């Protein structure tokens, strides 16, 4: 069955461009972005993997480790990484799983045969330090992903976990946030949101972003 938000993600051991990886050990206490792509030496994937390499500082700041996957083998990944580095002016700084036996692809339901035969589509999973699935998206093979959006979601999830706020439509870092509806006690609200809040409706309370 497909993984659902809130599920504990399955552990696995698989080969990668950086040697064999046991996923839980490799992830440790970090957040993880696990993303699949259809095949090595393909144009859209080449731009995506380069873009993710360039975002390393942003992922590091948020305590996030990144790991990619395709069903090609380690030798293919290594050759292709050379092309990514050359054409995208970067250095791939995260492992690419070599899922030739489709062990991980099947565990994480990354193959959508009615869209793309036996290859993995562009799935993205955000996994928290407790190994809970917090976001899953599947993009078509022809659409390169917006990794700024993935970082935006990580920021939103971390704000919720750390400050008990949610984020409204089209929220960007620095915009006002929504106080989660479970917080009702006025004393607690005063303590948690010293910058104050605006009650638009009893169920819609806006506050400046707490960590700014
Ligand atoms: C690409 O990465 O360019 C790609 C891969 C599979 C299907 C379509 C595009």
PDB file of C-alpha atoms and ligand atoms in Angstrom:
ATOM      1  CA  UNK A   1       0.000   0.000   0.000  1.00  0.00           C
ATOM      2  CA  UNK A   2       1.170   3.533  -0.699  1.00  0.00           C
ATOM      3  CA  UNK A   3       2.778   5.451   2.132  1.00  0.00           C
ATOM      4  CA  UNK A   4       0.514   8.033   3.731  1.00  0.00           C
ATOM      5  CA  UNK A   5       1.377  11.203   5.606  1.00  0.00           C
ATOM      6  CA  UNK A   6       2.190  10.412   9.232  1.00  0.00           C
ATOM      7  CA  UNK A   7       3.300   6.831   8.457  1.00  0.00           C
ATOM      8  CA  UNK A   8       6.696   5.632   9.651  1.00  0.00           C
ATOM      9  CA  UNK A   9       8.728   5.207   6.472  1.00  0.00           C
ATOM     10  CA  UNK A  10      10.338   1.821   5.825  1.00  0.00           C
ATOM     11  CA  UNK A  11      14.050   1.244   6.387  1.00  0.00           C
ATOM     12  CA  UNK A  12      16.222  -0.257   3.628  1.00  0.00           C
ATOM     13  CA  UNK A  13      19.798  -1.007   2.698  1.00  0.00           C
ATOM     14  CA  UNK A  14      20.789  -0.224  -0.868  1.00  0.00           C
ATOM     15  CA  UNK A  15      23.829   0.570  -3.035  1.00  0.00           C
ATOM     16  CA  UNK A  16      24.521   4.200  -3.848  1.00  0.00           C
ATOM     17  CA  UNK A  17      27.035   6.442  -5.578  1.00  0.00           C
ATOM     18  CA  UNK A  18      28.644   6.861  -2.111  1.00  0.00           C
ATOM     19  CA  UNK A  19      28.671   3.155  -1.132  1.00  0.00           C
ATOM     20  CA  UNK A  20      26.056   0.976   0.539  1.00  0.00           C
ATOM     21  CA  UNK A  21      23.564   2.932   2.643  1.00  0.00           C
ATOM     22  CA  UNK A  22      21.370   1.778   5.484  1.00  0.00           C
ATOM     23  CA  UNK A  23      18.717   4.448   5.357  1.00  0.00           C
ATOM     24  CA  UNK A  24      17.878   4.800   9.070  1.00  0.00           C
ATOM     25  CA  UNK A  25      21.571   4.885  10.040  1.00  0.00           C
ATOM     26  CA  UNK A  26      22.404   7.342   7.281  1.00  0.00           C
ATOM     27  CA  UNK A  27      19.470   9.623   8.192  1.00  0.00           C
ATOM     28  CA  UNK A  28      20.278   9.653  11.923  1.00  0.00           C
ATOM     29  CA  UNK A  29      18.415  12.511  13.617  1.00  0.00           C
ATOM     30  CA  UNK A  30      18.150  14.647  10.488  1.00  0.00           C
ATOM     31  CA  UNK A  31      15.223  15.594   8.333  1.00  0.00           C
ATOM     32  CA  UNK A  32      15.480  13.890   4.939  1.00  0.00           C
ATOM     33  CA  UNK A  33      14.452  14.759   1.393  1.00  0.00           C
ATOM     34  CA  UNK A  34      14.303  11.540  -0.646  1.00  0.00           C
ATOM     35  CA  UNK A  35      13.586  12.129  -4.322  1.00  0.00           C
ATOM     36  CA  UNK A  36      13.441   9.836  -7.320  1.00  0.00           C
ATOM     37  CA  UNK A  37      14.027  10.540 -10.984  1.00  0.00           C
ATOM     38  CA  UNK A  38      13.308   8.434 -14.049  1.00  0.00           C
ATOM     39  CA  UNK A  39      16.762   7.706 -15.460  1.00  0.00           C
ATOM     40  CA  UNK A  40      20.412   8.772 -15.622  1.00  0.00           C
ATOM     41  CA  UNK A  41      21.691  10.842 -18.558  1.00  0.00           C
ATOM     42  CA  UNK A  42      18.339  12.565 -19.128  1.00  0.00           C
ATOM     43  CA  UNK A  43      18.046  16.341 -19.522  1.00  0.00           C
ATOM     44  CA  UNK A  44      15.440  17.383 -16.943  1.00  0.00           C
ATOM     45  CA  UNK A  45      16.994  15.136 -14.282  1.00  0.00           C
ATOM     46  CA  UNK A  46      20.428  16.610 -14.983  1.00  0.00           C
ATOM     47  CA  UNK A  47      19.143  20.119 -14.215  1.00  0.00           C
ATOM     48  CA  UNK A  48      17.301  18.918 -11.099  1.00  0.00           C
ATOM     49  CA  UNK A  49      20.280  17.155  -9.542  1.00  0.00           C
ATOM     50  CA  UNK A  50      22.475  20.187 -10.203  1.00  0.00           C
ATOM     51  CA  UNK A  51      19.892  22.503  -8.627  1.00  0.00           C
ATOM     52  CA  UNK A  52      19.695  20.363  -5.495  1.00  0.00           C
ATOM     53  CA  UNK A  53      23.504  20.314  -5.163  1.00  0.00           C
ATOM     54  CA  UNK A  54      23.538  24.130  -5.256  1.00  0.00           C
ATOM     55  CA  UNK A  55      20.957  24.272  -2.442  1.00  0.00           C
ATOM     56  CA  UNK A  56      23.196  22.372   0.006  1.00  0.00           C
ATOM     57  CA  UNK A  57      23.670  25.354   2.336  1.00  0.00           C
ATOM     58  CA  UNK A  58      19.889  25.854   2.537  1.00  0.00           C
ATOM     59  CA  UNK A  59      19.337  22.182   3.390  1.00  0.00           C
ATOM     60  CA  UNK A  60      22.197  22.216   5.923  1.00  0.00           C
ATOM     61  CA  UNK A  61      20.757  25.297   7.697  1.00  0.00           C
ATOM     62  CA  UNK A  62      17.522  23.381   8.237  1.00  0.00           C
ATOM     63  CA  UNK A  63      19.150  20.110   9.373  1.00  0.00           C
ATOM     64  CA  UNK A  64      18.107  18.281   6.194  1.00  0.00           C
ATOM     65  CA  UNK A  65      19.986  15.494   4.385  1.00  0.00           C
ATOM     66  CA  UNK A  66      19.246  14.858   0.733  1.00  0.00           C
ATOM     67  CA  UNK A  67      19.266  11.538  -1.127  1.00  0.00           C
ATOM     68  CA  UNK A  68      18.289  10.852  -4.739  1.00  0.00           C
ATOM     69  CA  UNK A  69      17.294   7.587  -6.428  1.00  0.00           C
ATOM     70  CA  UNK A  70      16.995   6.058  -9.850  1.00  0.00           C
ATOM     71  CA  UNK A  71      16.871   2.502 -11.131  1.00  0.00           C
ATOM     72  CA  UNK A  72      20.231   2.795 -12.907  1.00  0.00           C
ATOM     73  CA  UNK A  73      23.391   1.255 -11.446  1.00  0.00           C
ATOM     74  CA  UNK A  74      26.285   2.760  -9.464  1.00  0.00           C
ATOM     75  CA  UNK A  75      28.681   2.930 -12.445  1.00  0.00           C
ATOM     76  CA  UNK A  76      26.061   4.788 -14.470  1.00  0.00           C
ATOM     77  CA  UNK A  77      25.425   7.199 -11.564  1.00  0.00           C
ATOM     78  CA  UNK A  78      29.153   7.912 -11.222  1.00  0.00           C
ATOM     79  CA  UNK A  79      29.568   8.690 -14.909  1.00  0.00           C
ATOM     80  CA  UNK A  80      26.462  10.855 -14.960  1.00  0.00           C
ATOM     81  CA  UNK A  81      27.547  12.801 -11.832  1.00  0.00           C
ATOM     82  CA  UNK A  82      30.567  13.921 -13.904  1.00  0.00           C
ATOM     83  CA  UNK A  83      28.187  15.317 -16.527  1.00  0.00           C
ATOM     84  CA  UNK A  84      25.990  17.023 -13.900  1.00  0.00           C
ATOM     85  CA  UNK A  85      29.011  18.679 -12.321  1.00  0.00           C
ATOM     86  CA  UNK A  86      30.285  19.810 -15.700  1.00  0.00           C
ATOM     87  CA  UNK A  87      27.041  21.071 -17.218  1.00  0.00           C
ATOM     88  CA  UNK A  88      25.447  22.554 -14.086  1.00  0.00           C
ATOM     89  CA  UNK A  89      28.671  24.106 -12.686  1.00  0.00           C
ATOM     90  CA  UNK A  90      28.369  22.382  -9.330  1.00  0.00           C
ATOM     91  CA  UNK A  91      29.506  19.325  -7.387  1.00  0.00           C
ATOM     92  CA  UNK A  92      26.921  16.686  -6.523  1.00  0.00           C
ATOM     93  CA  UNK A  93      27.230  16.528  -2.739  1.00  0.00           C
ATOM     94  CA  UNK A  94      24.686  13.845  -1.790  1.00  0.00           C
ATOM     95  CA  UNK A  95      24.259  10.132  -2.604  1.00  0.00           C
ATOM     96  CA  UNK A  96      22.202   8.740  -5.478  1.00  0.00           C
ATOM     97  CA  UNK A  97      20.681   5.341  -4.678  1.00  0.00           C
ATOM     98  CA  UNK A  98      21.185   2.700  -7.367  1.00  0.00           C
ATOM     99  CA  UNK A  99      17.872   0.896  -7.190  1.00  0.00           C
ATOM    100  CA  UNK A 100      18.351  -1.617 -10.006  1.00  0.00           C
ATOM    101  CA  UNK A 101      16.321  -4.277  -8.179  1.00  0.00           C
ATOM    102  CA  UNK A 102      13.581  -1.664  -7.470  1.00  0.00           C
ATOM    103  CA  UNK A 103      13.597  -2.549  -3.783  1.00  0.00           C
ATOM    104  CA  UNK A 104      13.283   1.045  -2.602  1.00  0.00           C
ATOM    105  CA  UNK A 105      11.107   2.162  -5.529  1.00  0.00           C
ATOM    106  CA  UNK A 106       8.554  -0.487  -4.650  1.00  0.00           C
ATOM    107  CA  UNK A 107       8.742   0.113  -0.887  1.00  0.00           C
ATOM    108  CA  UNK A 108       8.030   3.824  -1.462  1.00  0.00           C
ATOM    109  CA  UNK A 109       5.617   3.346  -4.405  1.00  0.00           C
ATOM    110  CA  UNK A 110       7.779   5.415  -6.776  1.00  0.00           C
ATOM    111  CA  UNK A 111       6.798   3.515  -9.934  1.00  0.00           C
ATOM    112  CA  UNK A 112       3.495   4.632 -11.449  1.00  0.00           C
ATOM    113  CA  UNK A 113       3.196   2.248 -14.423  1.00  0.00           C
ATOM    114  CA  UNK A 114       0.276   4.017 -16.076  1.00  0.00           C
ATOM    115  CA  UNK A 115       2.417   7.158 -16.278  1.00  0.00           C
ATOM    116  CA  UNK A 116       5.918   5.830 -16.947  1.00  0.00           C
ATOM    117  CA  UNK A 117       6.333   2.151 -17.585  1.00  0.00           C
ATOM    118  CA  UNK A 118       8.904   0.552 -15.239  1.00  0.00           C
ATOM    119  CA  UNK A 119      10.857   3.712 -14.367  1.00  0.00           C
ATOM    120  CA  UNK A 120      10.476   5.807 -11.232  1.00  0.00           C
ATOM    121  CA  UNK A 121       8.497   9.020 -11.654  1.00  0.00           C
ATOM    122  CA  UNK A 122       9.580  12.245  -9.901  1.00  0.00           C
ATOM    123  CA  UNK A 123       8.505  11.542  -6.329  1.00  0.00           C
ATOM    124  CA  UNK A 124       9.587  13.683  -3.378  1.00  0.00           C
ATOM    125  CA  UNK A 125       9.334  12.631   0.259  1.00  0.00           C
ATOM    126  CA  UNK A 126      10.038  14.842   3.253  1.00  0.00           C
ATOM    127  CA  UNK A 127      10.762  12.660   6.289  1.00  0.00           C
ATOM    128  CA  UNK A 128      11.168  14.040   9.795  1.00  0.00           C
ATOM    129  CA  UNK A 129      13.755  13.012  12.423  1.00  0.00           C
ATOM    130  CA  UNK A 130      11.251  10.473  13.848  1.00  0.00           C
ATOM    131  CA  UNK A 131      11.107   8.814  10.386  1.00  0.00           C
ATOM    132  CA  UNK A 132       7.534   9.990   9.853  1.00  0.00           C
ATOM    133  CA  UNK A 133       6.447  10.908   6.357  1.00  0.00           C
ATOM    134  CA  UNK A 134       5.528  14.611   6.345  1.00  0.00           C
ATOM    135  CA  UNK A 135       5.103  15.312   2.605  1.00  0.00           C
ATOM    136  CA  UNK A 136       4.836  13.236  -0.526  1.00  0.00           C
ATOM    137  CA  UNK A 137       4.416  14.564  -4.067  1.00  0.00           C
ATOM    138  CA  UNK A 138       4.626  12.846  -7.451  1.00  0.00           C
ATOM    139  CA  UNK A 139       5.447  14.917 -10.520  1.00  0.00           C
ATOM    140  CA  UNK A 140       5.278  13.764 -14.131  1.00  0.00           C
ATOM    141  CA  UNK A 141       8.586  12.858 -15.771  1.00  0.00           C
ATOM    142  CA  UNK A 142       8.409  15.860 -18.095  1.00  0.00           C
ATOM    143  CA  UNK A 143       8.165  18.459 -15.302  1.00  0.00           C
ATOM    144  CA  UNK A 144      11.285  19.456 -13.385  1.00  0.00           C
ATOM    145  CA  UNK A 145      10.569  20.071  -9.717  1.00  0.00           C
ATOM    146  CA  UNK A 146      10.590  23.410  -7.894  1.00  0.00           C
ATOM    147  CA  UNK A 147      13.014  22.744  -5.032  1.00  0.00           C
ATOM    148  CA  UNK A 148      12.416  26.201  -3.554  1.00  0.00           C
ATOM    149  CA  UNK A 149       8.901  24.908  -2.850  1.00  0.00           C
ATOM    150  CA  UNK A 150      10.339  21.861  -1.078  1.00  0.00           C
ATOM    151  CA  UNK A 151      12.398  24.183   1.160  1.00  0.00           C
ATOM    152  CA  UNK A 152       9.305  26.330   1.774  1.00  0.00           C
ATOM    153  CA  UNK A 153       7.417  23.236   2.996  1.00  0.00           C
ATOM    154  CA  UNK A 154      10.319  22.231   5.268  1.00  0.00           C
ATOM    155  CA  UNK A 155      10.237  25.746   6.789  1.00  0.00           C
ATOM    156  CA  UNK A 156       6.495  25.456   7.330  1.00  0.00           C
ATOM    157  CA  UNK A 157       6.760  22.001   8.932  1.00  0.00           C
ATOM    158  CA  UNK A 158       9.568  23.136  11.233  1.00  0.00           C
ATOM    159  CA  UNK A 159       7.564  26.218  12.270  1.00  0.00           C
ATOM    160  CA  UNK A 160       4.629  23.991  13.160  1.00  0.00           C
ATOM    161  CA  UNK A 161       6.800  21.586  15.159  1.00  0.00           C
ATOM    162  CA  UNK A 162       8.751  24.300  16.973  1.00  0.00           C
ATOM    163  CA  UNK A 163       6.254  27.148  17.349  1.00  0.00           C
ATOM    164  CA  UNK A 164       2.725  25.729  16.918  1.00  0.00           C
ATOM    165  CA  UNK A 165       1.891  27.855  13.919  1.00  0.00           C
ATOM    166  CA  UNK A 166       0.625  26.844  10.495  1.00  0.00           C
ATOM    167  CA  UNK A 167       1.284  28.773   7.273  1.00  0.00           C
ATOM    168  CA  UNK A 168      -1.399  30.282   5.029  1.00  0.00           C
ATOM    169  CA  UNK A 169      -1.797  30.077   1.247  1.00  0.00           C
ATOM    170  CA  UNK A 170       1.275  31.190  -0.692  1.00  0.00           C
ATOM    171  CA  UNK A 171       3.145  31.873   2.567  1.00  0.00           C
ATOM    172  CA  UNK A 172       6.769  32.909   2.191  1.00  0.00           C
ATOM    173  CA  UNK A 173       9.477  33.075   4.835  1.00  0.00           C
ATOM    174  CA  UNK A 174       8.835  36.233   6.892  1.00  0.00           C
ATOM    175  CA  UNK A 175       5.071  36.424   6.259  1.00  0.00           C
ATOM    176  CA  UNK A 176       2.515  36.214   9.050  1.00  0.00           C
ATOM    177  CA  UNK A 177       1.512  32.742  10.243  1.00  0.00           C
ATOM    178  CA  UNK A 178      -1.693  31.135  11.527  1.00  0.00           C
ATOM    179  CA  UNK A 179      -1.938  30.052  15.173  1.00  0.00           C
ATOM    180  CA  UNK A 180      -2.944  26.357  15.315  1.00  0.00           C
ATOM    181  CA  UNK A 181      -6.559  25.993  16.393  1.00  0.00           C
ATOM    182  CA  UNK A 182      -5.758  23.719  19.358  1.00  0.00           C
ATOM    183  CA  UNK A 183      -4.149  26.673  21.187  1.00  0.00           C
ATOM    184  CA  UNK A 184      -6.963  28.519  22.953  1.00  0.00           C
ATOM    185  CA  UNK A 185      -5.861  29.493  26.482  1.00  0.00           C
ATOM    186  CA  UNK A 186      -5.281  33.318  26.449  1.00  0.00           C
ATOM    187  CA  UNK A 187      -2.390  33.011  28.946  1.00  0.00           C
ATOM    188  CA  UNK A 188      -0.651  30.422  26.764  1.00  0.00           C
ATOM    189  CA  UNK A 189      -1.251  32.558  23.671  1.00  0.00           C
ATOM    190  CA  UNK A 190       0.288  35.590  25.395  1.00  0.00           C
ATOM    191  CA  UNK A 191       3.325  33.576  26.441  1.00  0.00           C
ATOM    192  CA  UNK A 192       3.837  31.808  23.094  1.00  0.00           C
ATOM    193  CA  UNK A 193       3.237  34.830  20.881  1.00  0.00           C
ATOM    194  CA  UNK A 194       4.832  37.834  22.610  1.00  0.00           C
ATOM    195  CA  UNK A 195       4.606  39.788  19.339  1.00  0.00           C
ATOM    196  CA  UNK A 196       0.804  39.564  19.684  1.00  0.00           C
ATOM    197  CA  UNK A 197      -1.801  38.282  17.270  1.00  0.00           C
ATOM    198  CA  UNK A 198      -4.834  39.446  15.330  1.00  0.00           C
ATOM    199  CA  UNK A 199      -8.094  37.568  15.721  1.00  0.00           C
ATOM    200  CA  UNK A 200      -9.722  37.867  12.285  1.00  0.00           C
ATOM    201  CA  UNK A 201     -12.242  35.189  13.344  1.00  0.00           C
ATOM    202  CA  UNK A 202     -12.083  32.969  16.431  1.00  0.00           C
ATOM    203  CA  UNK A 203     -10.698  30.219  14.174  1.00  0.00           C
ATOM    204  CA  UNK A 204      -8.368  32.512  12.156  1.00  0.00           C
ATOM    205  CA  UNK A 205      -5.661  34.121  14.270  1.00  0.00           C
ATOM    206  CA  UNK A 206      -2.623  35.636  12.555  1.00  0.00           C
ATOM    207  CA  UNK A 207       0.723  36.298  14.221  1.00  0.00           C
ATOM    208  CA  UNK A 208       4.121  37.520  13.001  1.00  0.00           C
ATOM    209  CA  UNK A 209       6.424  34.623  12.133  1.00  0.00           C
ATOM    210  CA  UNK A 210       7.649  33.537  15.603  1.00  0.00           C
ATOM    211  CA  UNK A 211      11.292  32.846  14.726  1.00  0.00           C
ATOM    212  CA  UNK A 212      11.894  36.239  13.074  1.00  0.00           C
TER     213      UNK A 212
HETATM  214  C1  LIG B   1      14.266  13.990 -18.407  1.00  0.00           C
HETATM  215  O1  LIG B   1      14.860  13.940 -17.339  1.00  0.00           O
HETATM  216  O2  LIG B   1      14.531  14.838 -19.245  1.00  0.00           O
HETATM  217  C2  LIG B   1      13.154  13.016 -18.710  1.00  0.00           C
HETATM  218  C3  LIG B   1      13.212  11.729 -18.231  1.00  0.00           C
HETATM  219  C4  LIG B   1      12.183  10.825 -18.531  1.00  0.00           C
HETATM  220  C5  LIG B   1      11.122  11.239 -19.312  1.00  0.00           C
HETATM  221  C6  LIG B   1      11.062  12.552 -19.780  1.00  0.00           C
HETATM  222  C7  LIG B   1      12.085  13.444 -19.483  1.00  0.00           C
END
